[in-house]
Amino acid sequence: MFSLSLFGAEPRYIRRARAYLQEARMAVLEHTIAAEHYQASAQMYAERARRLEDEIAHWEARKNGPVVVEPVQEIATKFAVPNRLESTPQPVLGAAPASVGIVRAA
């Protein structure tokens, strides 16, 4: 019987095996990328949980007594954007209301 393998043609099962091999290699690559993504996400959420725990502990310590602020926290507090409600000036009794002006560009 005449065989095509003598002329360099591969049997169908070998071509199919090569296609499956390529598919398996792509799946390995995709799952490796996904694993790296989930590892980075896990690290990010662990850092977020640590920051939230620190914030809650700081609030509880302040509520329960005097707070010792670490230098890093002092710097962060110094440059933090103030809460809009806390920074709103209170009107002085008997004073005239402040006027609102409009500035327009030329």
PDB file of C-alpha atoms in Angstrom:
ATOM      1  CA  MET A   1       0.000   0.000   0.000  1.00  0.00           C
ATOM      2  CA  PHE A   2       1.124   3.490  -0.825  1.00  0.00           C
ATOM      3  CA  SER A   3       1.821   5.793   2.192  1.00  0.00           C
ATOM      4  CA  LEU A   4       1.736   9.585   2.078  1.00  0.00           C
ATOM      5  CA  SER A   5       4.213   9.786   4.936  1.00  0.00           C
ATOM      6  CA  LEU A   6       7.000   8.987   2.472  1.00  0.00           C
ATOM      7  CA  PHE A   7       6.343  12.338   0.783  1.00  0.00           C
ATOM      8  CA  GLY A   8       6.329  14.424   3.977  1.00  0.00           C
ATOM      9  CA  ALA A   9       2.583  14.539   4.637  1.00  0.00           C
ATOM     10  CA  GLU A  10       1.558  13.943   8.252  1.00  0.00           C
ATOM     11  CA  PRO A  11      -1.243  11.649   9.266  1.00  0.00           C
ATOM     12  CA  ARG A  12      -4.437  13.349  10.330  1.00  0.00           C
ATOM     13  CA  TYR A  13      -4.077  12.302  13.992  1.00  0.00           C
ATOM     14  CA  ILE A  14      -0.636  13.993  14.157  1.00  0.00           C
ATOM     15  CA  ARG A  15      -2.036  17.231  12.691  1.00  0.00           C
ATOM     16  CA  ARG A  16      -4.859  17.048  15.209  1.00  0.00           C
ATOM     17  CA  ALA A  17      -2.370  16.378  18.031  1.00  0.00           C
ATOM     18  CA  ARG A  18      -0.344  19.440  16.932  1.00  0.00           C
ATOM     19  CA  ALA A  19      -3.501  21.578  17.020  1.00  0.00           C
ATOM     20  CA  TYR A  20      -4.351  20.253  20.508  1.00  0.00           C
ATOM     21  CA  LEU A  21      -0.777  20.939  21.633  1.00  0.00           C
ATOM     22  CA  GLN A  22      -0.996  24.537  20.418  1.00  0.00           C
ATOM     23  CA  GLU A  23      -4.367  24.932  22.167  1.00  0.00           C
ATOM     24  CA  ALA A  24      -2.905  23.536  25.411  1.00  0.00           C
ATOM     25  CA  ARG A  25       0.061  25.918  25.216  1.00  0.00           C
ATOM     26  CA  MET A  26      -2.283  28.885  24.714  1.00  0.00           C
ATOM     27  CA  ALA A  27      -4.372  27.740  27.705  1.00  0.00           C
ATOM     28  CA  VAL A  28      -1.207  27.595  29.833  1.00  0.00           C
ATOM     29  CA  LEU A  29      -0.315  31.144  28.760  1.00  0.00           C
ATOM     30  CA  GLU A  30      -3.829  32.473  29.414  1.00  0.00           C
ATOM     31  CA  HIS A  31      -4.040  30.837  32.837  1.00  0.00           C
ATOM     32  CA  THR A  32      -0.589  32.115  33.770  1.00  0.00           C
ATOM     33  CA  ILE A  33      -1.632  35.651  32.852  1.00  0.00           C
ATOM     34  CA  ALA A  34      -4.862  35.250  34.838  1.00  0.00           C
ATOM     35  CA  ALA A  35      -2.919  33.919  37.846  1.00  0.00           C
ATOM     36  CA  GLU A  36      -0.613  36.957  37.755  1.00  0.00           C
ATOM     37  CA  HIS A  37      -3.648  39.247  37.571  1.00  0.00           C
ATOM     38  CA  TYR A  38      -5.350  37.587  40.530  1.00  0.00           C
ATOM     39  CA  GLN A  39      -2.124  37.628  42.541  1.00  0.00           C
ATOM     40  CA  ALA A  40      -1.779  41.370  41.934  1.00  0.00           C
ATOM     41  CA  SER A  41      -5.437  41.871  42.886  1.00  0.00           C
ATOM     42  CA  ALA A  42      -4.955  39.866  46.081  1.00  0.00           C
ATOM     43  CA  GLN A  43      -1.946  41.984  47.029  1.00  0.00           C
ATOM     44  CA  MET A  44      -3.864  45.186  46.297  1.00  0.00           C
ATOM     45  CA  TYR A  45      -6.810  44.117  48.477  1.00  0.00           C
ATOM     46  CA  ALA A  46      -4.478  42.999  51.267  1.00  0.00           C
ATOM     47  CA  GLU A  47      -2.881  46.470  51.239  1.00  0.00           C
ATOM     48  CA  ARG A  48      -6.330  48.086  51.209  1.00  0.00           C
ATOM     49  CA  ALA A  49      -7.424  45.959  54.172  1.00  0.00           C
ATOM     50  CA  ARG A  50      -4.266  46.959  56.068  1.00  0.00           C
ATOM     51  CA  ARG A  51      -4.916  50.675  55.404  1.00  0.00           C
ATOM     52  CA  LEU A  52      -8.556  50.366  56.491  1.00  0.00           C
ATOM     53  CA  GLU A  53      -7.547  48.496  59.651  1.00  0.00           C
ATOM     54  CA  ASP A  54      -5.043  51.265  60.434  1.00  0.00           C
ATOM     55  CA  GLU A  55      -7.675  53.925  59.849  1.00  0.00           C
ATOM     56  CA  ILE A  56     -10.191  52.188  62.127  1.00  0.00           C
ATOM     57  CA  ALA A  57      -7.564  51.620  64.820  1.00  0.00           C
ATOM     58  CA  HIS A  58      -6.555  55.295  64.594  1.00  0.00           C
ATOM     59  CA  TRP A  59     -10.188  56.405  64.944  1.00  0.00           C
ATOM     60  CA  GLU A  60     -10.791  54.090  67.893  1.00  0.00           C
ATOM     61  CA  ALA A  61      -7.618  55.275  69.618  1.00  0.00           C
ATOM     62  CA  ARG A  62      -8.637  58.908  69.120  1.00  0.00           C
ATOM     63  CA  LYS A  63     -12.133  58.185  70.425  1.00  0.00           C
ATOM     64  CA  ASN A  64     -10.803  56.424  73.513  1.00  0.00           C
ATOM     65  CA  GLY A  65      -8.028  58.842  74.457  1.00  0.00           C
ATOM     66  CA  PRO A  66      -5.141  60.973  73.250  1.00  0.00           C
ATOM     67  CA  VAL A  67      -3.601  60.038  69.940  1.00  0.00           C
ATOM     68  CA  VAL A  68       0.083  59.744  69.242  1.00  0.00           C
ATOM     69  CA  VAL A  69       0.460  60.645  65.578  1.00  0.00           C
ATOM     70  CA  GLU A  70       3.375  59.156  63.721  1.00  0.00           C
ATOM     71  CA  PRO A  71       5.435  61.482  61.488  1.00  0.00           C
ATOM     72  CA  VAL A  72       4.177  59.868  58.273  1.00  0.00           C
ATOM     73  CA  GLN A  73       0.588  60.411  59.358  1.00  0.00           C
ATOM     74  CA  GLU A  74       1.342  64.024  60.263  1.00  0.00           C
ATOM     75  CA  ILE A  75       2.635  64.666  56.740  1.00  0.00           C
ATOM     76  CA  ALA A  76      -0.364  62.924  55.185  1.00  0.00           C
ATOM     77  CA  THR A  77      -2.724  64.939  57.409  1.00  0.00           C
ATOM     78  CA  LYS A  78      -0.946  68.187  56.577  1.00  0.00           C
ATOM     79  CA  PHE A  79      -1.437  67.746  52.834  1.00  0.00           C
ATOM     80  CA  ALA A  80      -4.849  66.070  52.954  1.00  0.00           C
ATOM     81  CA  VAL A  81      -7.765  67.790  51.269  1.00  0.00           C
ATOM     82  CA  PRO A  82     -10.004  69.134  54.043  1.00  0.00           C
ATOM     83  CA  ASN A  83     -13.558  67.967  54.350  1.00  0.00           C
ATOM     84  CA  ARG A  84     -15.751  70.540  52.649  1.00  0.00           C
ATOM     85  CA  LEU A  85     -18.262  70.642  55.514  1.00  0.00           C
ATOM     86  CA  GLU A  86     -15.574  71.173  58.142  1.00  0.00           C
ATOM     87  CA  SER A  87     -13.863  73.985  56.234  1.00  0.00           C
ATOM     88  CA  THR A  88     -17.018  76.019  55.534  1.00  0.00           C
ATOM     89  CA  PRO A  89     -16.757  79.293  57.482  1.00  0.00           C
ATOM     90  CA  GLN A  90     -19.591  79.975  59.903  1.00  0.00           C
ATOM     91  CA  PRO A  91     -21.422  83.299  59.466  1.00  0.00           C
ATOM     92  CA  VAL A  92     -20.809  85.913  62.127  1.00  0.00           C
ATOM     93  CA  LEU A  93     -23.951  87.136  63.858  1.00  0.00           C
ATOM     94  CA  GLY A  94     -24.817  90.704  62.892  1.00  0.00           C
ATOM     95  CA  ALA A  95     -22.403  90.764  59.944  1.00  0.00           C
ATOM     96  CA  ALA A  96     -23.540  91.570  56.442  1.00  0.00           C
ATOM     97  CA  PRO A  97     -23.773  88.567  54.132  1.00  0.00           C
ATOM     98  CA  ALA A  98     -20.772  88.073  51.850  1.00  0.00           C
ATOM     99  CA  SER A  99     -21.356  89.091  48.270  1.00  0.00           C
ATOM    100  CA  VAL A 100     -20.745  86.678  45.450  1.00  0.00           C
ATOM    101  CA  GLY A 101     -18.881  88.015  42.446  1.00  0.00           C
ATOM    102  CA  ILE A 102     -18.589  86.564  38.970  1.00  0.00           C
ATOM    103  CA  VAL A 103     -15.260  86.635  37.209  1.00  0.00           C
ATOM    104  CA  ARG A 104     -15.314  86.314  33.435  1.00  0.00           C
ATOM    105  CA  ALA A 105     -12.418  85.766  31.137  1.00  0.00           C
ATOM    106  CA  ALA A 106     -11.792  88.314  28.415  1.00  0.00           C
TER     107      ALA A 106
END
